[in-house]
Short mmCIF file of C-alpha atoms and ligand atoms in Angstrom, two decimals:
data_model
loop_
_atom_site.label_atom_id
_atom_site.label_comp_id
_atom_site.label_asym_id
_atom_site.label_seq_id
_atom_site.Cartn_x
_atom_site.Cartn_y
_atom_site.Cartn_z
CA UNK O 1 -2.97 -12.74 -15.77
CA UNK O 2 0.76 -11.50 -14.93
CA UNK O 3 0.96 -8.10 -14.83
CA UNK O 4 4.60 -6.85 -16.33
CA UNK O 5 4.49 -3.66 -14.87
CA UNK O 6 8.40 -2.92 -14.80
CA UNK O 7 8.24 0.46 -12.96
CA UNK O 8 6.32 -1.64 -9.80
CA UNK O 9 8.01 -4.95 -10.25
CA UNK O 10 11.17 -2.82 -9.54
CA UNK O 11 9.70 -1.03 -6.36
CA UNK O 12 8.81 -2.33 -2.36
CA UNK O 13 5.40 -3.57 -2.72
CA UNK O 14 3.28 -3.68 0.58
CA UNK O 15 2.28 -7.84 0.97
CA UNK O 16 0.89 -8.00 3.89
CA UNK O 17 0.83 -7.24 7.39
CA UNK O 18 4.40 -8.72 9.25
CA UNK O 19 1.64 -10.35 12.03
CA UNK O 20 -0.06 -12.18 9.01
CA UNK O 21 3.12 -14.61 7.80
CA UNK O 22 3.69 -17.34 11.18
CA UNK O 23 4.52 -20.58 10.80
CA UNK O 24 2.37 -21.78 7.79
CA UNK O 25 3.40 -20.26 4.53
CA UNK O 26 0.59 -17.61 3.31
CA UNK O 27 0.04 -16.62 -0.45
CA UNK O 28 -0.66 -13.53 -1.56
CA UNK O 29 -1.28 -12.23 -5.18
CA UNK O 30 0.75 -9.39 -6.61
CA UNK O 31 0.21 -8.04 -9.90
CA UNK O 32 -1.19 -11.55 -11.15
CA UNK O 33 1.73 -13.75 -9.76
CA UNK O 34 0.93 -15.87 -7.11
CA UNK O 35 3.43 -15.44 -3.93
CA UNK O 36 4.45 -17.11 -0.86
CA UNK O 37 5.40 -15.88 2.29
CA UNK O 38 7.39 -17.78 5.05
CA UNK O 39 8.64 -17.30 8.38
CA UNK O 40 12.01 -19.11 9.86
CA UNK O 41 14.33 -18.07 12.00
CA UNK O 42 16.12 -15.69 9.71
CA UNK O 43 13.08 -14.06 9.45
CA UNK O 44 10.61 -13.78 5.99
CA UNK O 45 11.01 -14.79 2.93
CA UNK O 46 9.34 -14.63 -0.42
CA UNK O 47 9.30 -17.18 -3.41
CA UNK O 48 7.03 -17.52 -6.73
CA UNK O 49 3.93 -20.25 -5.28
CA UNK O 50 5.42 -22.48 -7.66
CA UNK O 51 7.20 -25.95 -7.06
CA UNK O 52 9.26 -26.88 -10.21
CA UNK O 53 8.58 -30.03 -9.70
CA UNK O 54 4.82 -30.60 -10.57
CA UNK O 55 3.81 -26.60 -10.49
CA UNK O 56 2.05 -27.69 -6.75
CA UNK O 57 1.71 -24.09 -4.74
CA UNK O 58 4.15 -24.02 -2.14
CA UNK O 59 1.91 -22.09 0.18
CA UNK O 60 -0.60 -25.29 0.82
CA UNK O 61 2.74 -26.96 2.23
CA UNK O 62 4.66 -26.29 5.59
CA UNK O 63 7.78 -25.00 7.13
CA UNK O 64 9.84 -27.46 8.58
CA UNK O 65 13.25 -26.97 10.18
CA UNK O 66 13.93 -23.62 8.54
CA UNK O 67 13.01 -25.16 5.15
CA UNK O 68 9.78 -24.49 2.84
CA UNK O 69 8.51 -28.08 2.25
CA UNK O 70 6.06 -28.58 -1.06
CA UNK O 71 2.87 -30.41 -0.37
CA UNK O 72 2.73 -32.54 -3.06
CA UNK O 73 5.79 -34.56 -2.73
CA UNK O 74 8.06 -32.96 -0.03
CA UNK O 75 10.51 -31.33 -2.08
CA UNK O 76 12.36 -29.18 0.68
CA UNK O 77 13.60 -25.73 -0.33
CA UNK O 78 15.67 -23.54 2.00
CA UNK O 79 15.89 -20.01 2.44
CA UNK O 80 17.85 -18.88 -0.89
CA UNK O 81 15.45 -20.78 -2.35
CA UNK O 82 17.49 -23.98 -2.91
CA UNK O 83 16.06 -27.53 -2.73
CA UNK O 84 17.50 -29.15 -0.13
CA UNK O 85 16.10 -32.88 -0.11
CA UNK O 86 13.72 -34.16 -2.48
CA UNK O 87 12.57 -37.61 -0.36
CA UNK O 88 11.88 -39.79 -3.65
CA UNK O 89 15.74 -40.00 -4.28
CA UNK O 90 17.56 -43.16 -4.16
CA UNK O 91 20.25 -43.01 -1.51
CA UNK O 92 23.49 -41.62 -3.42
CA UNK O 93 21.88 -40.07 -6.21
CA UNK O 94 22.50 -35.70 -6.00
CA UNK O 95 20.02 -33.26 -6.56
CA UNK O 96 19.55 -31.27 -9.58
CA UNK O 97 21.04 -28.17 -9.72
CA UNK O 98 17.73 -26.50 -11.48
CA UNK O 99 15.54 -27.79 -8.32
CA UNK O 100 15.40 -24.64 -7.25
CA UNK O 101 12.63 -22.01 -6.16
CA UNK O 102 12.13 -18.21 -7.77
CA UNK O 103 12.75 -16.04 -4.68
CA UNK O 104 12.21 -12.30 -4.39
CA UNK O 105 13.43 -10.12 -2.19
CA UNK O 106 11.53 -9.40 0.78
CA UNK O 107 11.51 -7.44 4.15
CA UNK O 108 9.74 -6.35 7.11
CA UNK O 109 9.47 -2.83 7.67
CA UNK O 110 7.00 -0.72 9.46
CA UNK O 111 4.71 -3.40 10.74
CA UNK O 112 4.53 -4.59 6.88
CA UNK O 113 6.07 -7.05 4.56
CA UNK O 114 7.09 -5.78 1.48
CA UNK O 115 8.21 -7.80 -1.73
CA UNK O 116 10.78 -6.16 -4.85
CA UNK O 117 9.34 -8.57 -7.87
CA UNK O 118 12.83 -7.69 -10.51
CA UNK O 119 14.80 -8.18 -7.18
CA UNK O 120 17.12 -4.85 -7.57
CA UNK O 121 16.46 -3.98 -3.79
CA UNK O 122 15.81 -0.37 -4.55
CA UNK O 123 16.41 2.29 -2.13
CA UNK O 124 13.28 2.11 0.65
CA UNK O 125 11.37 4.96 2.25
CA UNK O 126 11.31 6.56 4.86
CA UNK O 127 9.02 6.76 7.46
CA UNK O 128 10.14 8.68 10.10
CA UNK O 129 6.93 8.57 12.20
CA UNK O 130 7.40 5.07 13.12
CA UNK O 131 10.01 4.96 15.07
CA UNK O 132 9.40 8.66 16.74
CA UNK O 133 8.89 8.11 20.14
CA UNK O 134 6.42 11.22 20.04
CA UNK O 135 3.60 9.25 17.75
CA UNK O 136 1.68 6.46 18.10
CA UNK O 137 1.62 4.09 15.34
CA UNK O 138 -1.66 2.18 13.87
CA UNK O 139 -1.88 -0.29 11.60
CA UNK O 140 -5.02 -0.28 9.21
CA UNK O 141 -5.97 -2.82 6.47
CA UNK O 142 -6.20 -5.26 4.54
CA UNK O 143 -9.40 -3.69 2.66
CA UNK O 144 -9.53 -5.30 -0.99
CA UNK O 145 -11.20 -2.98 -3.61
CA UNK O 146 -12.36 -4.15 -6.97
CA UNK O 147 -10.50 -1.18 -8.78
CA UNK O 148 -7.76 -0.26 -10.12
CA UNK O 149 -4.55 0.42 -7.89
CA UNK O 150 -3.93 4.24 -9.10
CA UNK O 151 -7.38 4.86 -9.16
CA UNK O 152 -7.53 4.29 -4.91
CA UNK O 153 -4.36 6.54 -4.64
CA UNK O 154 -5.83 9.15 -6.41
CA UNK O 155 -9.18 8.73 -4.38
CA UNK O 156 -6.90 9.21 -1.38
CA UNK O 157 -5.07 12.57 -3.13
CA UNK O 158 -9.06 14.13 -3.55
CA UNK O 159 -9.16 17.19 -1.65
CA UNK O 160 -12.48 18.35 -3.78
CA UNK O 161 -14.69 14.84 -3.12
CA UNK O 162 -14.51 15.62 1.28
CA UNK O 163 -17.44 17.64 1.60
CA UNK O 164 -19.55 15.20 -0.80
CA UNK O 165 -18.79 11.83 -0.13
CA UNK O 166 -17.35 12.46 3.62
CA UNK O 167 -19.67 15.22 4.47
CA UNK O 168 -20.64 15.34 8.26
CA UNK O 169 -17.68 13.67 9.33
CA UNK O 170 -14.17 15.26 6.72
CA UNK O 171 -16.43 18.01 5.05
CA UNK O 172 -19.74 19.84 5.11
CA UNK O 173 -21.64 20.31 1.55
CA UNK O 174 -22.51 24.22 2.90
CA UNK O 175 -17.87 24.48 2.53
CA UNK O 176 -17.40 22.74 -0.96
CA UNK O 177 -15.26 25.46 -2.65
CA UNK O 178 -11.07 24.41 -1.56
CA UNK O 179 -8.89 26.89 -1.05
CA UNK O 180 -5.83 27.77 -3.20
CA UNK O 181 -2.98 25.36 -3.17
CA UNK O 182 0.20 24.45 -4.86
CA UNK O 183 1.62 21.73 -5.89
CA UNK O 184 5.48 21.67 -5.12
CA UNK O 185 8.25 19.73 -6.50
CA UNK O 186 11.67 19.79 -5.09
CA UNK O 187 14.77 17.24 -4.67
CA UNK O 188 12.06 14.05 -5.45
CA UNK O 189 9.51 15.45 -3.74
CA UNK O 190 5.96 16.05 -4.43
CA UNK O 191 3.42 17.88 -2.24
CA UNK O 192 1.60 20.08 -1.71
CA UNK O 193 1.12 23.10 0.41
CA UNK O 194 -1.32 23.30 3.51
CA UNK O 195 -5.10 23.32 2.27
CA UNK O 196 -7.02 24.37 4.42
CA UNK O 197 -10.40 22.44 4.85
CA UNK O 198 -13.50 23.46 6.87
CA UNK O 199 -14.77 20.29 9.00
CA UNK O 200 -17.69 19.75 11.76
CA UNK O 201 -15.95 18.68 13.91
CA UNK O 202 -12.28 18.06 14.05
CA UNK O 203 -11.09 17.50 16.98
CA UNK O 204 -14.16 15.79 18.77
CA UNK O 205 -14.89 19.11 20.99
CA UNK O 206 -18.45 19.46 18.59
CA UNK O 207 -16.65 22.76 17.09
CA UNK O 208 -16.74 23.14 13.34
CA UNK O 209 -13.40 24.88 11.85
CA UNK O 210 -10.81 25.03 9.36
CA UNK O 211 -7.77 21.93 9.58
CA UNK O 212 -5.08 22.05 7.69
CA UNK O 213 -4.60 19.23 5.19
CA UNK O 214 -1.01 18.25 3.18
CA UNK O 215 -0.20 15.68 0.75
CA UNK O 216 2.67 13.76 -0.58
CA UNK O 217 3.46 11.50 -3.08
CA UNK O 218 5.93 8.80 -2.18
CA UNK O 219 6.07 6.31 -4.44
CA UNK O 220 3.59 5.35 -7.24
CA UNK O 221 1.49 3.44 -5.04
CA UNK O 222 2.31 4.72 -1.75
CA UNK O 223 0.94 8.49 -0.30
CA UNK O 224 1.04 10.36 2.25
CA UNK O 225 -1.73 12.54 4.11
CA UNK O 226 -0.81 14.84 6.94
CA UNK O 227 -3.77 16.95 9.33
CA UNK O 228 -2.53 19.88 11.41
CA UNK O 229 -4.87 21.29 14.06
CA UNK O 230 -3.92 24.62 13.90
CA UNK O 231 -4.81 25.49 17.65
CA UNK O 232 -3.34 22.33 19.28
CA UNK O 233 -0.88 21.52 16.99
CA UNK O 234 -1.93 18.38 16.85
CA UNK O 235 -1.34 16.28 14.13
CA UNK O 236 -2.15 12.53 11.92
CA UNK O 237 -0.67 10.97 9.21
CA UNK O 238 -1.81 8.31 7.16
CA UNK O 239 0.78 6.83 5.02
CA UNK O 240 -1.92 4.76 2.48
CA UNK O 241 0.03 2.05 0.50
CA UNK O 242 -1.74 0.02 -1.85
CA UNK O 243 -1.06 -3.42 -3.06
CA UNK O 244 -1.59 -4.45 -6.89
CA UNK O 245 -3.17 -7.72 -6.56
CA UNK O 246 -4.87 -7.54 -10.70
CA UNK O 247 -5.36 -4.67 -13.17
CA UNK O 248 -9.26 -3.92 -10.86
CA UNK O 249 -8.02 -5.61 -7.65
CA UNK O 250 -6.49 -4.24 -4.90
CA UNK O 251 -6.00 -4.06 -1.48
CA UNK O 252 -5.32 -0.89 0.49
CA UNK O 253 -3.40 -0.93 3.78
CA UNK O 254 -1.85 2.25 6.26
CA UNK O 255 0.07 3.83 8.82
CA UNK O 256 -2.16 6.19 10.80
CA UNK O 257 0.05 7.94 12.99
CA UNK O 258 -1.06 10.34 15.73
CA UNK O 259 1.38 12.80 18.09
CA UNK O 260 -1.29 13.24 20.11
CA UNK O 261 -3.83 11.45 22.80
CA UNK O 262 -6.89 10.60 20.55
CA UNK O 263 -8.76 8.94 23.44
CA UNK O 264 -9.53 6.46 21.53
CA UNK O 265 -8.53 2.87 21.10
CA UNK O 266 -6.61 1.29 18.45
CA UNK O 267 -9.85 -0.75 17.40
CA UNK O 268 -12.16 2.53 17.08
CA UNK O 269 -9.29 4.28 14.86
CA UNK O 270 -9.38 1.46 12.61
CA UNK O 271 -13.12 1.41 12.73
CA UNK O 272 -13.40 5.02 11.65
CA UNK O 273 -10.83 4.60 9.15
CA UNK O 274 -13.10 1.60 7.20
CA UNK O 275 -16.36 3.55 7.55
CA UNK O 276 -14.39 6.15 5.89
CA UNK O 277 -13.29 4.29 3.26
CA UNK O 278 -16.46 2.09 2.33
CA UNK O 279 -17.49 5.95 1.63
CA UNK O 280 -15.07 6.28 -0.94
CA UNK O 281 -15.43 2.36 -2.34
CA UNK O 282 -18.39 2.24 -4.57
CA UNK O 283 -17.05 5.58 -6.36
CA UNK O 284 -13.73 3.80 -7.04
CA UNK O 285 -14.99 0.83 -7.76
CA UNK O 286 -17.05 2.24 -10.24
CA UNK O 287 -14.74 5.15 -12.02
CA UNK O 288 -14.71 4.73 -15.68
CA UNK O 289 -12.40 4.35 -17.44
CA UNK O 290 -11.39 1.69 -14.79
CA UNK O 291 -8.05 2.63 -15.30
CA UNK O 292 -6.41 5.82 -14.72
CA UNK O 293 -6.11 8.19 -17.52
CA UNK O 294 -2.64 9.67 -17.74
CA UNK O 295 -3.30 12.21 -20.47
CA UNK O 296 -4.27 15.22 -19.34
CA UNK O 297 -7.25 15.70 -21.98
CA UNK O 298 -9.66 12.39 -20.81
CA UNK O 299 -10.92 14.09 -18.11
CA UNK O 300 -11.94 17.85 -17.11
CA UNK O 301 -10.06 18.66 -14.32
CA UNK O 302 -9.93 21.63 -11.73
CA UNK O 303 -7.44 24.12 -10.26
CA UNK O 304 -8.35 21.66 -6.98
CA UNK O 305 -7.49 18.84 -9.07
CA UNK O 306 -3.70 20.10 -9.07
CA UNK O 307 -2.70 17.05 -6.77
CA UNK O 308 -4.16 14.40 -8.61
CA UNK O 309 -3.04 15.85 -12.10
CA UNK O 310 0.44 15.64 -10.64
CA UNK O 311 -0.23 12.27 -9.59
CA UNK O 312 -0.93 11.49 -13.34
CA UNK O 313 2.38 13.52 -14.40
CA UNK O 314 4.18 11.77 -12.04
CA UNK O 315 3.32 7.78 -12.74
CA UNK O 316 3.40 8.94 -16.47
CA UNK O 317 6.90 10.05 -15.93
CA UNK O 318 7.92 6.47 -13.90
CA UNK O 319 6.32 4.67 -16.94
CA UNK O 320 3.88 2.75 -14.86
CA UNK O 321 1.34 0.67 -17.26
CA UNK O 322 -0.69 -1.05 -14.91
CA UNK O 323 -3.97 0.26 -14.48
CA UNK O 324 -3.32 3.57 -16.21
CA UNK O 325 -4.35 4.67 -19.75
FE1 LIG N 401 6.38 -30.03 -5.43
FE2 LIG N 401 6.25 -32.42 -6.49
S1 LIG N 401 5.15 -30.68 -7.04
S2 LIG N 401 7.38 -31.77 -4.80
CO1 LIG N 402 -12.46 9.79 0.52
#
């Protein structure tokens, strides 16, 4: 089922990992369409899986010489999109002008491929941590959820859930009650303040104590989680971006980003990361209503809820319709 979500279809969505589109064409499902990825020398590019030919996906064909070829009858489409030879033509005859292929726009960015569906190349984020010689960057994903996309962002936003579902590694059940914060909104932004949150062990030294948590809301589907050791100064960020494959599918992906020596290798930071997150997994994937309720009265909420009522406020606001009630 398409999913006309207008507010997304005009954003970046995350596709997939830049690593993940080589030489064969990939397809990847966002918000029910069917999508193909390509490499050439220009770099990647994104069209509807569709041949307009015979409605063969593009993605079980090849790239060849630049061009995305169609498997069914060799159809060749270039970059813009535009077919280019279609091999059962007599000699002489021209191709039609409507042989053409739906492209989006596309680009690489942060170790990710993201795809703008209504192709108005709105303005992208920015994140600065990336290219700041003073972190080191870490990729994490693909993890596909059977939930709803705002549902995982809001998961993610959860200050209150740490010492329950995390407990022993972001939280300890004897700490539940979270301190005071606000929620701030100024020039576009939304965050919050520090919140501080008492954990067993932080920073691997087998000392429990306070760390100081922040959150941000980028864009509707992307979020961003900062923790400050207040005694080293160290600090992580996970910028969580989630792609809407179906109204209960998604698949989460992230930036971890670290200005400090963890001691520990990119492999065991993405290994920590998924054991964190199947945690969190069988309470998303089984929230009801599956989709997020954006009026303030479905659901009883607290004064440590403030983040993820905001959240609601905020993709009410934007108009998003996919996945929310
Ligand atoms: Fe693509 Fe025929 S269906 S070339
Ligand atoms: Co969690």
């Amino acid at each position: 089922m398409l999913l006309e979500d207008n507010v997304l279809r005009s954003d970046w969505i995350v596709a997939c990992k830049g690593e993940d589109v080589k030489e064969e064409p990939l397809q990847v499902t966002i918000l029910g369409e069917r999508i193909v990825f390509f490499r050439n020398e220009e770099g990647v590019h994104a069209f509807k899986d569709l041949c307009i030919h015979r409605g063969a996906a593009l993605s079980l064909g090849c790239v060849k010489d630049g061009n995305l070829v169609c498997p069914y009858h060799g159809w060749e489409y270039n970059s813009a999109g535009t077919c280019t030879k279609i091999p059962q033509l007599p000699e002489g005859r021209s191709i039609p002008l409507k042989a053409k292929a739906i492209k989006y726009t596309c680009k690489e960015a942060y170790g990710f491929v993201w795809v703008n569906l209504n192709n108005n190349n709105p303005p992208f984020f920015d994140y600065s941590y990336y290219s700041d010689e003073h972190y080191r960057n870490v990729l994490w994903g693909p993890q596909e959820v059977n939930a709803n996309p705002p549902r995982i962002v809001e998961n993610f936003l959860d200050v209150g859930h740490l010492s329950f579902i995390h407990e022993g590694f972001l939280g300890v059940q004897e700490h539940p009650v979270i301190g005071d914060y606000d929620v701030h909104i100024e020039e576009g932004r939304i965050f919050t303040d520090e919140i501080a949150i008492f954990q067993p062990d932080p920073d691997g030294s087998g000392q429990s104590k306070d760390v100081f948590y922040t959150y941000e809301i980028i864009r509707p589907l992307t979020v961003l989680f900062t923790k400050r050791d207040p005694d080293t100064e160290n600090k992580m960020t996970i910028l969580l971006t989630i792609l809407p494959v179906a109204e209960c599918k998604s698949i989460a992906y992230g930036i971890m980003s670290f200005n400090y020596e963890t001691g520990t290798t990119d492999e065991e930071i993405v290994a920590f990361q998924d054991m964190i997150f199947a945690q969190d997994k069988p309470i998303v994937e089984n929230q009801k209503p599956e989709d997020l309720p954006l009026d303030l009265q479905v659901e009883l909420s607290l004064k440590c809820d403030r983040m993820s009522i905001a959240y609601r406020q905020y993709l009410k606001k934007l108009g998003v319709t996919l996945g929310t009630d």
